């Protein structure tokens, strides 16, 4: 992340807000086009690259398992905590926000600042990308039941196909046929930069908010903060202690990386998923 990144993020968010508020239907069409590109093109490409072409050692595999367990347990636990005071769709929307963090675009630069290396937060980022296809399939299933539209299942196909391609790429990579890393890295950089479009989508979503809705959801906001900044790191510590009970320096830094990921704010992709599957 360079010094201009925060400025670009703010400018694009404001642009999305303006498009949503004063761009009439053409603004909404443009925002939806960006959202469709991110979900149907950018996300599948990133899935293939992150799962298929990242070097994974034994310790890395354990850390990915820990991260995956944390994401799943956070989804289930937070939903159960939100459910008593809100309807199911809102409870799941809130649980998605606290369980799926910004595991790359904020965590990686923070790791570089703290430890001089981003490797300590990469296991969680890979776990995020492994969970995402299954989460997409679950969202398609629940949306189809809720809306009575079987066609919604087709929305999950690009991500699921990408996951299958990533697994094949992983096999080729492990057997020595995965050359051409320079090309993969260039594609990764290009597509990663295109995720800046997410901030236009975020700005558009903010433009649709009302102060009345925010006041009505204050209990959800407070509960989300408690879950995110107290329960989440404690749960990560517990899982790490049970599965990675090793005191060497390298493992300690990996645990620090996992804790950092556990308190990251919601992922931008959550907004994209929310728009595709009609979440709150």
Short mmCIF file of C-alpha atoms in Angstrom, two decimals:
data_model
loop_
_atom_site.label_atom_id
_atom_site.label_comp_id
_atom_site.label_asym_id
_atom_site.label_seq_id
_atom_site.Cartn_x
_atom_site.Cartn_y
_atom_site.Cartn_z
CA UNK A 1 0.00 0.00 0.00
CA UNK A 2 1.48 3.36 -1.01
CA UNK A 3 0.69 6.82 0.34
CA UNK A 4 -1.85 7.48 -2.43
CA UNK A 5 -3.96 4.37 -1.71
CA UNK A 6 -6.04 5.87 1.13
CA UNK A 7 -6.75 8.94 -1.03
CA UNK A 8 -7.84 6.75 -3.97
CA UNK A 9 -10.11 4.75 -1.65
CA UNK A 10 -11.76 7.92 -0.30
CA UNK A 11 -12.19 9.46 -3.77
CA UNK A 12 -13.77 6.30 -5.20
CA UNK A 13 -16.07 5.91 -2.16
CA UNK A 14 -17.25 9.51 -2.55
CA UNK A 15 -17.73 8.91 -6.30
CA UNK A 16 -19.90 5.87 -5.53
CA UNK A 17 -21.90 7.88 -3.00
CA UNK A 18 -22.52 10.64 -5.57
CA UNK A 19 -23.49 8.13 -8.26
CA UNK A 20 -25.94 6.48 -5.87
CA UNK A 21 -27.52 9.70 -4.59
CA UNK A 22 -27.56 11.89 -7.69
CA UNK A 23 -26.70 9.66 -10.63
CA UNK A 24 -30.31 8.59 -11.21
CA UNK A 25 -30.74 5.12 -12.67
CA UNK A 26 -27.55 5.41 -14.73
CA UNK A 27 -25.53 5.64 -11.52
CA UNK A 28 -27.11 2.45 -10.22
CA UNK A 29 -26.48 0.71 -13.57
CA UNK A 30 -22.79 1.65 -13.41
CA UNK A 31 -22.42 0.55 -9.78
CA UNK A 32 -24.14 -2.76 -10.54
CA UNK A 33 -21.81 -3.25 -13.53
CA UNK A 34 -18.75 -2.79 -11.29
CA UNK A 35 -20.27 -5.17 -8.75
CA UNK A 36 -20.91 -7.80 -11.43
CA UNK A 37 -17.34 -7.51 -12.73
CA UNK A 38 -15.92 -7.99 -9.21
CA UNK A 39 -18.10 -11.01 -8.39
CA UNK A 40 -18.16 -12.82 -11.73
CA UNK A 41 -14.64 -12.04 -13.02
CA UNK A 42 -12.24 -10.57 -10.46
CA UNK A 43 -13.09 -12.84 -7.51
CA UNK A 44 -12.83 -16.10 -9.53
CA UNK A 45 -9.43 -15.05 -10.94
CA UNK A 46 -8.11 -14.19 -7.47
CA UNK A 47 -9.38 -17.52 -6.13
CA UNK A 48 -7.46 -19.44 -8.78
CA UNK A 49 -4.26 -17.51 -8.10
CA UNK A 50 -4.35 -17.53 -4.29
CA UNK A 51 -5.36 -21.19 -3.91
CA UNK A 52 -3.64 -22.64 -6.96
CA UNK A 53 -0.25 -20.91 -6.99
CA UNK A 54 0.69 -20.07 -3.38
CA UNK A 55 3.48 -22.15 -1.83
CA UNK A 56 2.13 -24.12 1.13
CA UNK A 57 4.29 -25.93 3.71
CA UNK A 58 3.14 -28.20 6.56
CA UNK A 59 3.04 -25.36 9.10
CA UNK A 60 1.21 -23.23 6.54
CA UNK A 61 -1.40 -25.95 6.12
CA UNK A 62 -2.00 -26.05 9.91
CA UNK A 63 -2.33 -22.26 9.99
CA UNK A 64 -4.83 -22.37 7.10
CA UNK A 65 -6.83 -24.98 9.03
CA UNK A 66 -6.83 -22.77 12.14
CA UNK A 67 -7.94 -19.77 10.09
CA UNK A 68 -10.71 -21.76 8.37
CA UNK A 69 -12.03 -23.01 11.71
CA UNK A 70 -12.02 -19.47 13.04
CA UNK A 71 -14.04 -18.15 10.09
CA UNK A 72 -16.63 -20.94 10.30
CA UNK A 73 -16.99 -20.70 14.10
CA UNK A 74 -17.33 -16.92 13.86
CA UNK A 75 -20.07 -17.25 11.25
CA UNK A 76 -22.05 -19.70 13.38
CA UNK A 77 -21.44 -18.08 16.78
CA UNK A 78 -22.17 -14.53 15.65
CA UNK A 79 -25.36 -15.62 13.88
CA UNK A 80 -26.57 -17.27 17.09
CA UNK A 81 -25.77 -14.09 19.04
CA UNK A 82 -27.54 -11.78 16.57
CA UNK A 83 -30.57 -13.99 16.00
CA UNK A 84 -32.46 -13.34 19.30
CA UNK A 85 -33.07 -9.67 18.46
CA UNK A 86 -33.30 -9.57 14.66
CA UNK A 87 -34.69 -11.52 11.70
CA UNK A 88 -32.60 -14.31 10.11
CA UNK A 89 -31.50 -12.39 7.00
CA UNK A 90 -30.22 -9.44 9.05
CA UNK A 91 -28.56 -11.77 11.56
CA UNK A 92 -26.71 -13.57 8.78
CA UNK A 93 -25.75 -10.30 7.08
CA UNK A 94 -24.25 -9.06 10.35
CA UNK A 95 -22.47 -12.36 11.01
CA UNK A 96 -20.96 -12.21 7.52
CA UNK A 97 -19.54 -8.76 8.31
CA UNK A 98 -17.83 -9.85 11.51
CA UNK A 99 -16.66 -13.28 10.30
CA UNK A 100 -15.22 -12.37 6.87
CA UNK A 101 -12.49 -9.76 7.47
CA UNK A 102 -10.41 -7.67 5.11
CA UNK A 103 -7.68 -10.31 5.09
CA UNK A 104 -5.53 -8.85 2.30
CA UNK A 105 -5.74 -5.14 1.49
CA UNK A 106 -5.50 -3.97 5.10
CA UNK A 107 -3.84 -6.93 6.82
CA UNK A 108 -0.88 -7.21 4.44
CA UNK A 109 0.34 -3.58 4.72
CA UNK A 110 -0.17 -3.69 8.50
CA UNK A 111 1.91 -6.89 8.70
CA UNK A 112 4.68 -5.23 6.69
CA UNK A 113 4.68 -2.29 9.10
CA UNK A 114 4.63 -4.48 12.23
CA UNK A 115 6.95 -7.35 11.27
CA UNK A 116 8.51 -6.42 7.95
CA UNK A 117 6.93 -9.44 6.23
CA UNK A 118 3.41 -10.22 5.05
CA UNK A 119 3.83 -14.00 5.31
CA UNK A 120 2.33 -14.09 8.82
CA UNK A 121 -1.11 -13.00 7.59
CA UNK A 122 -1.16 -15.02 4.35
CA UNK A 123 -2.60 -18.26 5.87
CA UNK A 124 -5.78 -16.45 6.89
CA UNK A 125 -6.06 -14.83 3.46
CA UNK A 126 -5.80 -18.25 1.78
CA UNK A 127 -8.37 -19.71 4.21
CA UNK A 128 -10.69 -16.81 3.36
CA UNK A 129 -10.43 -17.71 -0.33
CA UNK A 130 -11.04 -21.41 0.40
CA UNK A 131 -14.16 -20.65 2.47
CA UNK A 132 -15.53 -18.17 -0.08
CA UNK A 133 -16.76 -20.72 -2.71
CA UNK A 134 -18.62 -22.76 -0.07
CA UNK A 135 -20.08 -19.59 1.43
CA UNK A 136 -21.20 -18.50 -2.05
CA UNK A 137 -22.91 -21.85 -2.59
CA UNK A 138 -24.66 -21.54 0.80
CA UNK A 139 -25.80 -18.01 -0.04
CA UNK A 140 -27.18 -19.21 -3.38
CA UNK A 141 -29.09 -21.99 -1.59
CA UNK A 142 -30.58 -19.72 1.09
CA UNK A 143 -31.42 -16.99 -1.45
CA UNK A 144 -33.15 -19.53 -3.70
CA UNK A 145 -35.26 -20.76 -0.79
CA UNK A 146 -36.07 -17.26 0.40
CA UNK A 147 -36.88 -15.76 -3.01
CA UNK A 148 -38.14 -18.93 -4.68
CA UNK A 149 -35.72 -18.45 -7.58
CA UNK A 150 -33.82 -21.55 -8.70
CA UNK A 151 -31.87 -19.42 -11.19
CA UNK A 152 -29.92 -17.85 -8.29
CA UNK A 153 -27.80 -21.02 -8.18
CA UNK A 154 -26.17 -19.93 -11.44
CA UNK A 155 -24.72 -16.94 -9.58
CA UNK A 156 -22.46 -19.26 -7.61
CA UNK A 157 -21.11 -21.07 -10.69
CA UNK A 158 -18.19 -18.70 -11.54
CA UNK A 159 -16.76 -18.98 -8.03
CA UNK A 160 -17.28 -22.75 -7.88
CA UNK A 161 -15.70 -23.25 -11.31
CA UNK A 162 -12.78 -21.07 -10.23
CA UNK A 163 -12.37 -23.22 -7.11
CA UNK A 164 -12.23 -26.38 -9.24
CA UNK A 165 -9.65 -24.79 -11.56
CA UNK A 166 -7.64 -23.67 -8.52
CA UNK A 167 -7.53 -27.25 -7.21
CA UNK A 168 -6.29 -28.50 -10.59
CA UNK A 169 -3.70 -25.72 -10.69
CA UNK A 170 -2.65 -26.70 -7.16
CA UNK A 171 -2.04 -30.29 -8.29
CA UNK A 172 -0.02 -29.14 -11.31
CA UNK A 173 1.93 -26.70 -9.13
CA UNK A 174 2.80 -29.43 -6.62
CA UNK A 175 3.91 -31.83 -9.36
CA UNK A 176 6.29 -29.33 -10.91
CA UNK A 177 4.21 -28.21 -13.87
CA UNK A 178 3.26 -24.88 -12.33
CA UNK A 179 5.75 -22.65 -14.10
CA UNK A 180 4.94 -19.23 -15.53
CA UNK A 181 4.81 -17.57 -12.10
CA UNK A 182 5.75 -14.21 -13.62
CA UNK A 183 2.58 -14.26 -15.73
CA UNK A 184 0.50 -15.30 -12.71
CA UNK A 185 2.01 -12.49 -10.60
CA UNK A 186 1.26 -9.92 -13.31
CA UNK A 187 -2.36 -11.07 -13.56
CA UNK A 188 -2.62 -11.04 -9.76
CA UNK A 189 -1.38 -7.44 -9.60
CA UNK A 190 -3.68 -6.27 -12.39
CA UNK A 191 -6.81 -7.89 -10.95
CA UNK A 192 -5.92 -6.82 -7.40
CA UNK A 193 -5.76 -3.18 -8.51
CA UNK A 194 -9.18 -3.55 -10.09
CA UNK A 195 -10.58 -4.27 -6.61
CA UNK A 196 -10.40 -0.54 -6.03
CA UNK A 197 -13.74 -0.54 -7.87
CA UNK A 198 -15.15 -2.09 -4.70
CA UNK A 199 -14.95 1.32 -3.04
CA UNK A 200 -17.35 2.73 -5.62
CA UNK A 201 -19.74 -0.09 -4.67
CA UNK A 202 -19.23 0.72 -0.98
CA UNK A 203 -19.93 4.42 -1.64
CA UNK A 204 -23.09 3.42 -3.51
CA UNK A 205 -24.24 1.31 -0.56
CA UNK A 206 -23.59 4.19 1.86
CA UNK A 207 -25.66 6.41 -0.40
CA UNK A 208 -28.63 4.10 0.09
CA UNK A 209 -28.42 4.24 3.90
CA UNK A 210 -30.70 6.37 6.04
CA UNK A 211 -30.09 7.74 9.54
CA UNK A 212 -33.33 6.09 10.67
CA UNK A 213 -32.04 2.68 9.60
CA UNK A 214 -28.75 3.28 11.41
CA UNK A 215 -30.56 4.26 14.62
CA UNK A 216 -32.72 1.15 14.39
CA UNK A 217 -29.63 -1.04 13.96
CA UNK A 218 -27.54 0.45 16.79
CA UNK A 219 -27.88 -2.74 18.83
CA UNK A 220 -26.47 -4.76 15.91
CA UNK A 221 -23.55 -2.30 15.58
CA UNK A 222 -22.68 -2.50 19.30
CA UNK A 223 -22.98 -6.31 19.33
CA UNK A 224 -20.81 -6.50 16.20
CA UNK A 225 -18.05 -4.50 17.90
CA UNK A 226 -18.11 -6.74 20.98
CA UNK A 227 -17.98 -9.90 18.84
CA UNK A 228 -15.28 -8.53 16.54
CA UNK A 229 -12.88 -7.03 19.04
CA UNK A 230 -13.38 -9.28 22.09
CA UNK A 231 -14.82 -12.64 21.10
CA UNK A 232 -12.99 -13.02 17.79
CA UNK A 233 -9.39 -12.68 19.07
CA UNK A 234 -10.17 -14.83 22.12
CA UNK A 235 -11.56 -17.55 19.86
CA UNK A 236 -8.46 -17.33 17.66
CA UNK A 237 -6.20 -17.67 20.69
CA UNK A 238 -8.10 -20.74 21.84
CA UNK A 239 -7.96 -22.49 18.45
CA UNK A 240 -4.26 -21.62 18.05
CA UNK A 241 -3.46 -22.96 21.52
CA UNK A 242 -5.24 -26.25 20.76
CA UNK A 243 -3.76 -26.82 17.30
CA UNK A 244 -0.44 -24.96 17.36
CA UNK A 245 1.00 -25.46 20.81
CA UNK A 246 4.58 -24.59 19.88
CA UNK A 247 6.58 -21.78 21.45
CA UNK A 248 9.24 -21.11 18.79
CA UNK A 249 9.61 -17.53 17.54
CA UNK A 250 8.33 -18.18 14.04
CA UNK A 251 5.11 -19.76 15.29
CA UNK A 252 4.60 -16.90 17.74
CA UNK A 253 4.74 -14.41 14.87
CA UNK A 254 2.27 -16.52 12.90
CA UNK A 255 -0.08 -16.45 15.91
CA UNK A 256 0.32 -12.67 16.04
CA UNK A 257 -0.64 -12.60 12.37
CA UNK A 258 -3.75 -14.69 13.07
CA UNK A 259 -4.76 -12.39 15.93
CA UNK A 260 -4.30 -9.37 13.68
CA UNK A 261 -6.55 -10.98 11.07
CA UNK A 262 -9.19 -11.77 13.68
CA UNK A 263 -9.75 -8.05 14.38
CA UNK A 264 -9.61 -6.76 10.81
CA UNK A 265 -12.69 -4.79 9.64
CA UNK A 266 -15.17 -6.41 7.23
CA UNK A 267 -13.97 -7.46 3.79
CA UNK A 268 -14.97 -5.34 0.82
CA UNK A 269 -16.26 -8.51 -0.86
CA UNK A 270 -19.02 -8.63 1.78
CA UNK A 271 -20.65 -5.63 0.09
CA UNK A 272 -20.37 -7.38 -3.27
CA UNK A 273 -21.92 -10.59 -1.87
CA UNK A 274 -24.65 -8.58 -0.18
CA UNK A 275 -25.68 -6.95 -3.46
CA UNK A 276 -25.56 -10.21 -5.45
CA UNK A 277 -27.56 -12.25 -2.91
CA UNK A 278 -29.84 -9.46 -1.59
CA UNK A 279 -28.54 -9.33 1.98
CA UNK A 280 -29.17 -6.45 4.40
#
